[in-house]
Tab-separated table of C-alpha atoms in Angstrom:
chain	number	residue	atom	x	y	z
Z	23	UNK	CA	-33.721	-0.019	-26.447
Z	24	UNK	CA	-36.275	-0.997	-23.526
Z	25	UNK	CA	-37.380	2.263	-21.446
Z	26	UNK	CA	-37.279	2.495	-17.732
Z	27	UNK	CA	-39.565	3.769	-15.196
Z	28	UNK	CA	-37.983	5.567	-11.751
Z	29	UNK	CA	-40.323	6.115	-8.884
Z	30	UNK	CA	-38.842	8.820	-7.009
Z	31	UNK	CA	-39.589	8.401	-2.937
Z	32	UNK	CA	-37.507	9.742	0.081
Z	33	UNK	CA	-34.518	10.116	-2.705
Z	34	UNK	CA	-35.205	13.086	-4.347
Z	35	UNK	CA	-32.062	14.138	-5.985
Z	36	UNK	CA	-29.910	13.160	-9.198
Z	37	UNK	CA	-26.409	12.729	-7.758
Z	38	UNK	CA	-25.782	9.331	-5.900
Z	39	UNK	CA	-29.254	7.663	-6.779
Z	40	UNK	CA	-28.916	4.484	-7.429
Z	41	UNK	CA	-32.345	3.922	-8.766
Z	42	UNK	CA	-31.680	7.015	-11.317
Z	43	UNK	CA	-28.403	5.728	-12.475
Z	44	UNK	CA	-29.687	2.164	-13.037
Z	45	UNK	CA	-32.116	3.083	-15.320
Z	46	UNK	CA	-30.012	5.911	-17.205
Z	47	UNK	CA	-27.362	3.364	-17.545
Z	48	UNK	CA	-29.356	1.435	-19.926
Z	49	UNK	CA	-29.319	3.869	-22.585
Z	50	UNK	CA	-33.372	4.031	-23.488
Z	51	UNK	CA	-35.773	6.405	-22.272
Z	52	UNK	CA	-36.935	7.255	-18.643
Z	53	UNK	CA	-39.825	7.927	-16.949
Z	54	UNK	CA	-39.590	10.093	-13.828
Z	55	UNK	CA	-42.215	9.857	-11.446
Z	56	UNK	CA	-42.990	11.154	-7.966
Z	57	UNK	CA	-46.464	9.776	-6.109
Z	58	UNK	CA	-47.669	11.902	-3.497
Z	59	UNK	CA	-47.344	10.476	0.143
Z	60	UNK	CA	-50.460	11.783	1.856
Z	61	UNK	CA	-49.098	11.027	5.229
Z	62	UNK	CA	-46.958	14.260	5.398
Z	63	UNK	CA	-47.403	16.340	8.332
Z	64	UNK	CA	-47.945	19.911	7.346
Z	65	UNK	CA	-44.390	21.028	7.843
Z	66	UNK	CA	-42.905	18.140	5.647
Z	67	UNK	CA	-45.606	19.118	3.242
Z	68	UNK	CA	-44.208	22.264	2.995
Z	69	UNK	CA	-40.671	21.109	2.048
Z	70	UNK	CA	-41.758	18.513	0.095
Z	71	UNK	CA	-43.090	21.342	-2.252
Z	72	UNK	CA	-40.160	22.912	-2.639
Z	73	UNK	CA	-38.207	19.815	-2.848
Z	74	UNK	CA	-39.974	18.635	-5.576
Z	75	UNK	CA	-40.167	22.031	-7.385
Z	76	UNK	CA	-36.307	22.156	-7.192
Z	77	UNK	CA	-35.955	18.506	-8.410
Z	78	UNK	CA	-38.102	19.308	-11.489
Z	79	UNK	CA	-36.063	22.056	-12.521
Z	80	UNK	CA	-33.057	19.910	-12.156
Z	81	UNK	CA	-34.608	17.192	-14.121
Z	82	UNK	CA	-35.952	19.734	-17.030
Z	83	UNK	CA	-32.171	21.110	-17.410
Z	84	UNK	CA	-31.149	17.637	-18.341
Z	85	UNK	CA	-33.435	17.149	-20.778
Z	86	UNK	CA	-36.448	15.177	-18.911
Z	87	UNK	CA	-39.502	15.779	-17.169
Z	88	UNK	CA	-40.531	14.787	-13.528
Z	89	UNK	CA	-44.327	13.033	-13.671
Z	90	UNK	CA	-46.785	13.833	-10.653
Z	91	UNK	CA	-49.117	11.784	-9.705
Z	92	UNK	CA	-51.337	10.598	-6.531
Z	93	UNK	CA	-52.954	7.687	-5.984
Z	94	UNK	CA	-52.240	3.886	-5.411
Z	95	UNK	CA	-48.390	3.564	-6.188
Z	96	UNK	CA	-49.410	-0.497	-7.264
Z	97	UNK	CA	-52.111	0.800	-9.130
Z	98	UNK	CA	-50.423	3.843	-11.054
Z	99	UNK	CA	-47.180	2.672	-11.722
Z	100	UNK	CA	-48.628	-0.682	-13.803
Z	101	UNK	CA	-51.196	1.438	-15.601
Z	102	UNK	CA	-47.915	4.139	-16.484
Z	103	UNK	CA	-45.286	1.427	-16.987
Z	104	UNK	CA	-48.042	-0.589	-19.816
Z	105	UNK	CA	-48.992	2.625	-21.279
Z	106	UNK	CA	-45.263	3.811	-21.720
Z	107	UNK	CA	-43.768	0.370	-22.809
Z	108	UNK	CA	-41.490	0.289	-19.677
Z	109	UNK	CA	-40.044	-3.190	-19.290
Z	110	UNK	CA	-38.605	-2.340	-15.520
Z	111	UNK	CA	-39.231	-0.044	-12.577
Z	112	UNK	CA	-36.716	1.608	-9.889
Z	113	UNK	CA	-37.232	2.506	-6.583
Z	114	UNK	CA	-35.306	3.091	-3.677
Z	115	UNK	CA	-35.277	0.549	-1.221
Z	116	UNK	CA	-37.992	1.396	1.779
Z	117	UNK	CA	-37.719	0.738	5.374
Z	118	UNK	CA	-40.985	1.941	6.214
Z	119	UNK	CA	-44.095	-0.452	6.897
Z	120	UNK	CA	-46.278	1.555	4.502
Z	121	UNK	CA	-43.894	1.507	1.920
Z	122	UNK	CA	-42.757	-2.250	2.556
Z	123	UNK	CA	-46.377	-3.571	2.103
Z	124	UNK	CA	-46.757	-0.993	-1.092
Z	125	UNK	CA	-43.865	-2.595	-2.635
Z	126	UNK	CA	-45.021	-6.490	-2.010
Z	127	UNK	CA	-48.337	-4.982	-3.758
Z	128	UNK	CA	-46.672	-3.157	-6.879
Z	129	UNK	CA	-44.169	-6.247	-7.186
Z	130	UNK	CA	-47.410	-8.703	-7.665
Z	131	UNK	CA	-48.943	-6.088	-10.143
Z	132	UNK	CA	-46.063	-5.715	-12.188
Z	133	UNK	CA	-45.002	-9.720	-12.490
Z	134	UNK	CA	-48.019	-10.370	-15.091
Z	135	UNK	CA	-46.856	-7.401	-17.128
Z	136	UNK	CA	-43.560	-9.128	-17.225
Z	137	UNK	CA	-42.026	-6.249	-15.697
Z	138	UNK	CA	-39.345	-5.969	-12.915
Z	139	UNK	CA	-39.254	-3.981	-9.820
Z	140	UNK	CA	-35.788	-3.366	-8.674
Z	141	UNK	CA	-35.188	-1.967	-5.390
Z	142	UNK	CA	-31.605	0.441	-4.648
Z	143	UNK	CA	-30.145	1.152	-1.223
Z	144	UNK	CA	-30.182	4.593	-1.323
Z	145	UNK	CA	-31.921	6.271	1.575
Z	146	UNK	CA	-29.618	4.266	4.090
Z	147	UNK	CA	-25.842	3.316	4.551
Z	148	UNK	CA	-26.522	-0.338	4.730
Z	149	UNK	CA	-29.012	-2.626	4.041
Z	150	UNK	CA	-31.233	-3.966	6.822
Z	151	UNK	CA	-29.922	-7.296	6.582
Z	152	UNK	CA	-26.302	-6.108	6.189
Z	153	UNK	CA	-25.383	-5.370	10.112
Z	154	UNK	CA	-26.072	-8.233	11.990
Z	155	UNK	CA	-24.896	-9.807	15.481
Z	156	UNK	CA	-22.411	-12.889	15.573
Z	157	UNK	CA	-25.094	-15.164	15.759
Z	158	UNK	CA	-26.772	-13.275	13.201
Z	159	UNK	CA	-29.414	-11.546	14.375
Z	160	UNK	CA	-30.343	-8.084	14.687
Z	161	UNK	CA	-29.094	-5.360	17.091
Z	162	UNK	CA	-30.767	-3.797	19.807
Z	163	UNK	CA	-28.080	-2.143	21.266
Z	164	UNK	CA	-26.983	0.976	19.407
Z	165	UNK	CA	-22.972	0.703	20.919
Z	166	UNK	CA	-22.425	-2.526	18.990
Z	167	UNK	CA	-24.322	-1.764	16.011
Z	168	UNK	CA	-22.191	1.286	15.675
Z	169	UNK	CA	-18.912	-0.836	16.053
Z	170	UNK	CA	-20.287	-3.387	13.758
Z	171	UNK	CA	-20.827	-0.317	11.096
Z	172	UNK	CA	-17.743	1.034	11.300
Z	173	UNK	CA	-16.241	-2.181	10.904
Z	174	UNK	CA	-18.171	-3.231	7.783
Z	175	UNK	CA	-17.236	0.116	6.109
Z	176	UNK	CA	-19.403	2.207	4.173
Z	177	UNK	CA	-18.657	1.857	0.097
Z	178	UNK	CA	-17.030	4.510	-1.669
Z	179	UNK	CA	-18.433	4.189	-4.791
Z	180	UNK	CA	-20.539	7.668	-5.265
Z	181	UNK	CA	-22.385	7.706	-8.624
Z	182	UNK	CA	-22.798	10.631	-10.479
Z	183	UNK	CA	-25.941	12.838	-11.808
Z	184	UNK	CA	-26.789	11.944	-15.429
Z	185	UNK	CA	-25.512	14.765	-17.791
Z	186	UNK	CA	-28.466	14.016	-19.952
Z	187	UNK	CA	-31.868	12.499	-19.066
Z	188	UNK	CA	-33.856	10.987	-22.582
Z	189	UNK	CA	-37.120	11.591	-20.947
Z	190	UNK	CA	-40.644	10.162	-21.523
Z	191	UNK	CA	-43.262	12.441	-21.416
Z	192	UNK	CA	-47.006	11.476	-20.414
Z	193	UNK	CA	-50.385	13.778	-18.450
Z	194	UNK	CA	-49.056	15.052	-14.986
Z	195	UNK	CA	-50.748	16.667	-12.170
Z	196	UNK	CA	-49.433	20.434	-11.442
Z	197	UNK	CA	-47.399	20.756	-8.061
Z	198	UNK	CA	-49.411	23.388	-7.287
Z	199	UNK	CA	-52.753	21.904	-7.363
Z	200	UNK	CA	-51.763	19.802	-4.530
Z	201	UNK	CA	-51.897	22.372	-2.484
Z	202	UNK	CA	-48.844	21.542	-0.146
Z	203	UNK	CA	-48.119	25.189	0.814
Z	204	UNK	CA	-50.211	26.701	3.930
Z	205	UNK	CA	-53.296	28.765	2.716
Z	206	UNK	CA	-53.969	31.669	4.737
Z	207	UNK	CA	-52.172	32.306	7.783
Z	208	UNK	CA	-49.497	31.875	5.808
Z	209	UNK	CA	-47.325	30.129	8.999
Z	210	UNK	CA	-44.222	29.200	6.885
Z	211	UNK	CA	-42.282	32.529	7.084
Z	212	UNK	CA	-39.773	31.448	9.773
Z	213	UNK	CA	-38.904	28.025	7.212
Z	214	UNK	CA	-38.581	29.994	4.108
Z	215	UNK	CA	-36.109	32.189	6.009
Z	216	UNK	CA	-34.328	29.147	7.356
Z	217	UNK	CA	-33.944	26.357	4.674
Z	218	UNK	CA	-33.347	25.592	1.327
Z	219	UNK	CA	-35.077	22.593	0.315
Z	220	UNK	CA	-33.605	20.852	-2.921
Z	221	UNK	CA	-30.409	19.293	-3.674
Z	222	UNK	CA	-28.525	22.436	-4.121
Z	223	UNK	CA	-29.386	23.608	-0.566
Z	224	UNK	CA	-28.507	20.154	0.784
Z	225	UNK	CA	-24.993	20.108	-0.614
Z	226	UNK	CA	-24.317	23.795	0.333
Z	227	UNK	CA	-25.505	23.014	4.215
Z	228	UNK	CA	-22.713	20.135	4.151
Z	229	UNK	CA	-20.377	22.162	2.805
Z	230	UNK	CA	-20.849	25.012	5.197
Z	231	UNK	CA	-20.797	22.438	8.023
Z	232	UNK	CA	-17.693	21.067	7.078
Z	233	UNK	CA	-16.138	24.030	6.546
Z	234	UNK	CA	-16.129	25.170	9.833
Z	235	UNK	CA	-18.958	23.928	12.486
Z	236	UNK	CA	-17.736	20.165	12.575
Z	237	UNK	CA	-14.361	21.427	14.039
Z	238	UNK	CA	-16.444	21.796	17.510
Z	239	UNK	CA	-18.917	19.430	16.880
Z	240	UNK	CA	-18.057	17.476	19.772
Z	241	UNK	CA	-19.067	19.964	22.201
Z	242	UNK	CA	-20.864	23.025	20.527
Z	243	UNK	CA	-23.711	20.444	19.629
Z	244	UNK	CA	-25.159	20.550	22.729
Z	245	UNK	CA	-25.288	24.184	22.701
Z	246	UNK	CA	-28.502	25.241	21.146
Z	247	UNK	CA	-27.206	29.267	21.137
Z	248	UNK	CA	-24.242	28.598	18.973
Z	249	UNK	CA	-24.789	27.134	14.723
Z	250	UNK	CA	-22.827	24.076	15.912
Z	251	UNK	CA	-25.173	21.321	13.920
Z	252	UNK	CA	-25.112	20.513	10.700
Z	253	UNK	CA	-29.022	20.757	10.064
Z	254	UNK	CA	-28.836	18.398	7.557
Z	255	UNK	CA	-31.657	16.156	8.696
Z	256	UNK	CA	-34.399	17.268	6.599
Z	257	UNK	CA	-31.971	17.207	3.373
Z	258	UNK	CA	-31.387	13.486	4.265
Z	259	UNK	CA	-34.521	12.528	5.125
Z	260	UNK	CA	-35.900	13.830	1.717
Z	261	UNK	CA	-32.896	12.201	0.360
Z	262	UNK	CA	-31.708	15.513	-1.406
Z	263	UNK	CA	-28.461	14.373	-0.425
Z	264	UNK	CA	-27.133	10.531	0.202
Z	265	UNK	CA	-26.132	9.429	3.476
Z	266	UNK	CA	-23.142	7.837	1.710
Z	267	UNK	CA	-22.211	11.022	0.433
Z	268	UNK	CA	-22.680	12.648	3.849
Z	269	UNK	CA	-20.490	10.055	5.271
Z	270	UNK	CA	-18.139	10.191	3.099
Z	271	UNK	CA	-17.568	14.169	2.668
Z	272	UNK	CA	-17.154	14.103	6.743
Z	273	UNK	CA	-15.103	11.202	6.704
Z	274	UNK	CA	-12.140	13.385	4.170
Z	275	UNK	CA	-12.466	16.328	5.850
Z	276	UNK	CA	-9.746	15.374	8.346
Z	277	UNK	CA	-11.322	17.379	11.623
Z	278	UNK	CA	-10.901	15.097	14.479
Z	279	UNK	CA	-13.111	14.384	17.118
Z	280	UNK	CA	-15.959	16.759	15.409
Z	281	UNK	CA	-15.864	14.175	12.307
Z	282	UNK	CA	-15.959	11.338	14.440
Z	283	UNK	CA	-18.889	12.221	16.818
Z	284	UNK	CA	-20.901	13.494	13.539
Z	285	UNK	CA	-20.568	10.066	11.915
Z	286	UNK	CA	-21.664	8.726	15.334
Z	287	UNK	CA	-24.619	10.434	14.685
Z	288	UNK	CA	-25.099	9.223	11.345
Z	289	UNK	CA	-24.849	5.845	12.660
Z	290	UNK	CA	-27.867	6.818	15.352
Z	291	UNK	CA	-29.845	7.693	12.224
Z	292	UNK	CA	-28.878	4.341	10.646
Z	293	UNK	CA	-30.178	2.618	14.462
Z	294	UNK	CA	-33.141	3.759	13.756
Z	295	UNK	CA	-33.723	2.634	10.561
Z	296	UNK	CA	-32.678	-0.872	11.695
Z	297	UNK	CA	-35.063	-0.617	14.953
Z	298	UNK	CA	-38.024	0.088	12.287
Z	299	UNK	CA	-37.103	-2.659	10.248
Z	300	UNK	CA	-37.540	-4.710	13.286
Z	301	UNK	CA	-40.283	-2.604	15.218
Z	302	UNK	CA	-42.689	-1.732	12.136
Z	303	UNK	CA	-45.258	-0.239	15.068
Z	304	UNK	CA	-42.440	1.765	16.477
Z	305	UNK	CA	-44.438	5.175	16.054
Z	306	UNK	CA	-47.268	3.677	17.941
Z	307	UNK	CA	-46.342	0.866	19.959
Z	308	UNK	CA	-43.727	0.497	22.954
Z	309	UNK	CA	-40.860	-1.981	22.060
Z	310	UNK	CA	-40.931	-2.491	25.766
Z	311	UNK	CA	-44.358	-4.238	26.022
Z	312	UNK	CA	-44.547	-3.437	29.694
Z	313	UNK	CA	-45.069	0.130	28.895
Z	314	UNK	CA	-48.446	-0.619	27.410
Z	315	UNK	CA	-49.704	-0.742	31.195
Z	316	UNK	CA	-48.005	2.710	32.005
Z	317	UNK	CA	-50.260	4.728	33.642
Z	318	UNK	CA	-50.261	8.147	31.573
Z	319	UNK	CA	-52.204	11.240	32.446
Z	320	UNK	CA	-54.892	12.377	30.562
Z	321	UNK	CA	-54.118	16.818	30.345
Z	322	UNK	CA	-55.048	18.200	27.266
Z	323	UNK	CA	-54.752	21.817	28.381
Z	324	UNK	CA	-50.871	20.782	29.435
Z	325	UNK	CA	-50.493	19.363	25.947
Z	326	UNK	CA	-51.468	22.345	24.403
Z	327	UNK	CA	-49.327	24.626	26.912
Z	328	UNK	CA	-46.622	22.090	25.629
Z	329	UNK	CA	-47.365	22.661	22.218
Z	330	UNK	CA	-47.480	26.161	22.052
Z	331	UNK	CA	-44.511	26.844	23.988
Z	332	UNK	CA	-46.689	28.314	27.416
Z	333	UNK	CA	-45.497	25.558	29.794
Z	334	UNK	CA	-43.580	28.274	32.110
Z	335	UNK	CA	-40.587	26.020	31.969
Z	336	UNK	CA	-38.337	28.805	29.477
Z	337	UNK	CA	-36.029	26.173	27.951
Z	338	UNK	CA	-38.849	23.928	26.964
Z	339	UNK	CA	-41.006	27.204	25.461
Z	340	UNK	CA	-37.952	28.178	23.391
Z	341	UNK	CA	-37.363	24.437	21.888
Z	342	UNK	CA	-41.289	24.307	21.161
Z	343	UNK	CA	-41.232	27.781	19.902
Z	344	UNK	CA	-37.938	27.277	17.871
Z	345	UNK	CA	-40.021	24.279	16.411
Z	346	UNK	CA	-43.433	26.275	15.752
Z	347	UNK	CA	-41.333	29.247	13.717
Z	348	UNK	CA	-38.871	27.033	11.913
Z	349	UNK	CA	-39.729	23.736	11.509
Z	350	UNK	CA	-36.800	22.390	13.372
Z	351	UNK	CA	-35.680	21.989	16.964
Z	352	UNK	CA	-32.112	21.486	18.307
Z	353	UNK	CA	-31.409	18.079	19.073
Z	354	UNK	CA	-30.417	18.707	22.996
Z	355	UNK	CA	-33.298	20.638	23.148
Z	356	UNK	CA	-35.384	17.661	21.533
Z	357	UNK	CA	-34.341	15.484	24.517
Z	358	UNK	CA	-35.247	18.565	27.069
Z	359	UNK	CA	-38.888	18.951	25.636
Z	360	UNK	CA	-39.446	15.379	24.995
Z	361	UNK	CA	-38.648	14.376	28.596
Z	362	UNK	CA	-40.747	17.126	30.531
Z	363	UNK	CA	-43.600	15.674	28.535
Z	364	UNK	CA	-43.494	11.746	29.100
Z	365	UNK	CA	-42.061	12.530	32.768
Z	366	UNK	CA	-43.192	16.005	34.344
Z	367	UNK	CA	-46.469	15.749	32.742
Z	368	UNK	CA	-47.152	12.058	32.299
Z	369	UNK	CA	-48.428	12.642	28.835
Z	370	UNK	CA	-48.141	9.703	26.152
Z	371	UNK	CA	-44.845	10.081	24.256
Z	372	UNK	CA	-47.151	8.914	21.174
Z	373	UNK	CA	-49.035	12.815	21.623
Z	374	UNK	CA	-45.430	14.092	21.417
Z	375	UNK	CA	-44.447	11.987	18.277
Z	376	UNK	CA	-47.712	13.163	16.444
Z	377	UNK	CA	-46.814	16.710	17.341
Z	378	UNK	CA	-43.616	16.296	15.648
Z	379	UNK	CA	-44.905	14.399	13.038
Z	380	UNK	CA	-46.820	17.418	11.797
Z	381	UNK	CA	-44.258	20.429	12.939
Z	382	UNK	CA	-40.926	18.928	11.740
Z	383	UNK	CA	-39.699	19.484	8.496
Z	384	UNK	CA	-37.534	16.138	9.413
Z	385	UNK	CA	-40.579	14.265	10.430
Z	386	UNK	CA	-38.768	10.825	9.729
Z	387	UNK	CA	-41.151	7.463	10.896
Z	388	UNK	CA	-37.754	5.810	12.300
Z	389	UNK	CA	-35.910	8.494	13.940
Z	390	UNK	CA	-39.049	9.934	15.211
Z	391	UNK	CA	-40.657	6.770	16.783
Z	392	UNK	CA	-37.229	5.491	17.993
Z	393	UNK	CA	-35.989	8.901	19.420
Z	394	UNK	CA	-39.670	9.215	21.364
Z	395	UNK	CA	-39.253	5.715	22.808
Z	396	UNK	CA	-35.892	6.502	23.988
Z	397	UNK	CA	-36.668	9.261	26.216
Z	398	UNK	CA	-39.988	7.480	27.178
Z	399	UNK	CA	-37.681	4.598	28.461
Z	400	UNK	CA	-39.705	2.120	26.305
Z	401	UNK	CA	-37.414	1.668	23.100
Z	402	UNK	CA	-34.730	-0.467	22.359
Z	403	UNK	CA	-31.524	0.514	24.135
Z	404	UNK	CA	-33.422	3.143	25.661
Z	405	UNK	CA	-32.628	5.819	28.749
Z	406	UNK	CA	-33.986	4.176	31.598
Z	407	UNK	CA	-37.500	5.855	32.440
Z	408	UNK	CA	-35.603	6.906	35.989
Z	409	UNK	CA	-33.857	9.588	33.830
Z	410	UNK	CA	-35.384	12.700	34.162
Z	411	UNK	CA	-34.439	15.879	32.743
Z	412	UNK	CA	-34.646	18.541	35.193
Z	413	UNK	CA	-35.078	21.525	32.335
Z	414	UNK	CA	-33.858	24.041	34.611
Z	415	UNK	CA	-30.446	22.216	34.700
Z	416	UNK	CA	-30.354	21.299	31.461
Z	417	UNK	CA	-30.597	25.033	30.648
Z	418	UNK	CA	-28.046	26.556	33.185
Z	419	UNK	CA	-25.394	23.656	31.526
Z	420	UNK	CA	-26.331	24.287	27.533
Z	421	UNK	CA	-27.668	27.480	27.220
Z	422	UNK	CA	-25.937	28.937	30.683
Z	423	UNK	CA	-26.446	33.038	29.230
Z	424	UNK	CA	-29.726	32.233	28.247
Z	425	UNK	CA	-29.228	33.599	24.427
Z	426	UNK	CA	-31.335	30.659	23.290
Z	427	UNK	CA	-34.179	31.601	25.771
Z	428	UNK	CA	-33.732	34.984	24.847
Z	429	UNK	CA	-34.353	34.541	20.945
Z	430	UNK	CA	-37.316	32.295	20.810
Z	431	UNK	CA	-39.000	33.660	24.440
Z	432	UNK	CA	-38.613	37.288	24.157
Z	433	UNK	CA	-41.037	38.185	26.811
Z	434	UNK	CA	-38.091	37.012	29.025
Z	435	UNK	CA	-35.164	38.478	26.938
Z	436	UNK	CA	-34.317	41.638	29.626
Z	437	UNK	CA	-33.867	39.000	32.533
Z	438	UNK	CA	-30.393	38.532	33.912
Z	439	UNK	CA	-28.813	35.173	33.152
Z	440	UNK	CA	-28.756	34.122	36.636
Z	441	UNK	CA	-33.040	33.795	36.765
Z	442	UNK	CA	-33.666	33.869	33.182
Z	443	UNK	CA	-33.936	30.097	33.517
Z	444	UNK	CA	-36.193	30.230	36.422
Z	445	UNK	CA	-38.398	33.416	36.642
Z	446	UNK	CA	-41.025	31.836	39.047
Z	447	UNK	CA	-38.150	31.995	41.554
Z	448	UNK	CA	-37.162	35.480	40.726
Z	449	UNK	CA	-37.580	38.684	42.672
Z	450	UNK	CA	-40.683	40.462	41.775
Z	451	UNK	CA	-38.745	43.937	41.515
Z	452	UNK	CA	-36.472	41.911	38.933
Z	453	UNK	CA	-39.203	40.347	36.820
Z	454	UNK	CA	-41.000	44.069	36.781
Z	455	UNK	CA	-38.018	45.744	35.768
Z	456	UNK	CA	-37.700	43.132	32.511
Z	457	UNK	CA	-41.232	43.427	31.850
Z	458	UNK	CA	-42.006	40.191	32.983
Z	459	UNK	CA	-45.497	39.373	34.697
Z	460	UNK	CA	-46.083	36.031	35.619
Z	461	UNK	CA	-49.483	34.663	34.535
Z	462	UNK	CA	-49.732	37.440	32.001
Z	463	UNK	CA	-47.015	38.074	29.345
Z	464	UNK	CA	-45.383	35.115	30.756
Z	465	UNK	CA	-47.056	31.591	32.277
Z	466	UNK	CA	-46.396	30.486	35.287
Z	467	UNK	CA	-44.971	26.451	35.382
Z	468	UNK	CA	-47.586	24.195	34.284
Z	469	UNK	CA	-45.870	21.824	37.104
Z	470	UNK	CA	-43.734	22.191	40.370
Z	471	UNK	CA	-40.569	20.206	38.718
Z	472	UNK	CA	-40.144	18.206	41.925
Z	473	UNK	CA	-43.825	17.331	42.060
Z	474	UNK	CA	-43.610	16.216	38.320
Z	475	UNK	CA	-40.582	14.147	38.954
Z	476	UNK	CA	-41.728	12.460	42.073
Z	477	UNK	CA	-44.704	11.448	40.482
Z	478	UNK	CA	-43.324	10.141	37.032
Z	479	UNK	CA	-41.042	8.147	39.422
Z	480	UNK	CA	-44.316	6.635	41.247
Z	481	UNK	CA	-45.901	5.945	37.999
Z	482	UNK	CA	-42.896	4.096	36.880
Z	483	UNK	CA	-42.888	2.337	40.581
Z	484	UNK	CA	-46.359	0.672	39.312
Z	485	UNK	CA	-44.706	-1.329	36.154
Z	486	UNK	CA	-42.149	-2.457	38.395
Z	487	UNK	CA	-44.597	-3.505	40.839
Z	488	UNK	CA	-46.578	-5.405	38.426
């Protein structure tokens, strides 16, 4: 009976893992391997450490061992497969250009050894070529794409976790030696308080969401002060829970409009993967080529103020501080913060994407790139550039009592709700009574909002004139 090798990537789970299931179904011994993705940002590396620790413990409980290596997969895997007498390598199918190129190199390296590389649909609901237009092409607009997904249907077959794993043991790196956790100063306290990485944590998060918040999801998902979102994105990104399992558990919960809205949000993730498949440079190059000529500003001080939540615009600062503290930001506030950066400050969207890549625990190549391009107006199915969020109006609408701002911008906590989103317009006596000193413990706005809006529209006009 031949042995197999399972190469884990963004599928760090045992349940509904097609690559693992296929390998274990042979009845032979299985080598379970993870190779470090060196491109991960700091927050993602923190999450990865704990996710691998959880996966390793789950594997040991079933009789196997998780092997850890770092380096080039196209060199490591063929050598390991030959050493262990492996006849097949199983992995999740990748959408990311880096991994697609790696897979091609790995396949070429395995063929002379007569070892097959088998890639399985594991990190998405549909294979990239599965959802097409009537003409057979790929979609560039979300709404018809989502309708096609609903019409196609998500297969309901969910694969059980193996009860026993007949593991193959070989020399492995020690997880601690990878130094994925922050050295001093330890900036991960807020993330430890917020998250439980791993498959068990993912299932618990899903069950909590479906037990209550999903009922009000259609409205509450826009209110950052309320626990109205699933907060499953990092778990799904690392593959601690399969998108297929999330889809079917949600669909079966019978929660009406909230579930339907949630399923459509899952399809936004799917659409981002669809776009990445078509546009491999989505993190770096605008999909709409005319935006290469956009007259962006070079303002390092403003970028730094935005990164640290010191722009003087309370809802923006609250979002950026939530990100810094917890490794996550509410989706509505992500749009507000991104719009402020690329439109009011005219800072290139790639700078924002890079900061999110380093600080988000759910930093995802497809979703991060596609979402920033959507806000910047240069992507597929993007919001038009002249749609400029007014952060004050957004704060008043979605955080009317200022509870979200009070949580993450505590120096403004004693301000009345009527003025917490506009401290620069507030009576000095009210500011003094609340302990707020503009330009002191809280900054003045880095830009006048009306001025920033007009400057953004003028910059956009240069593209139209060209």
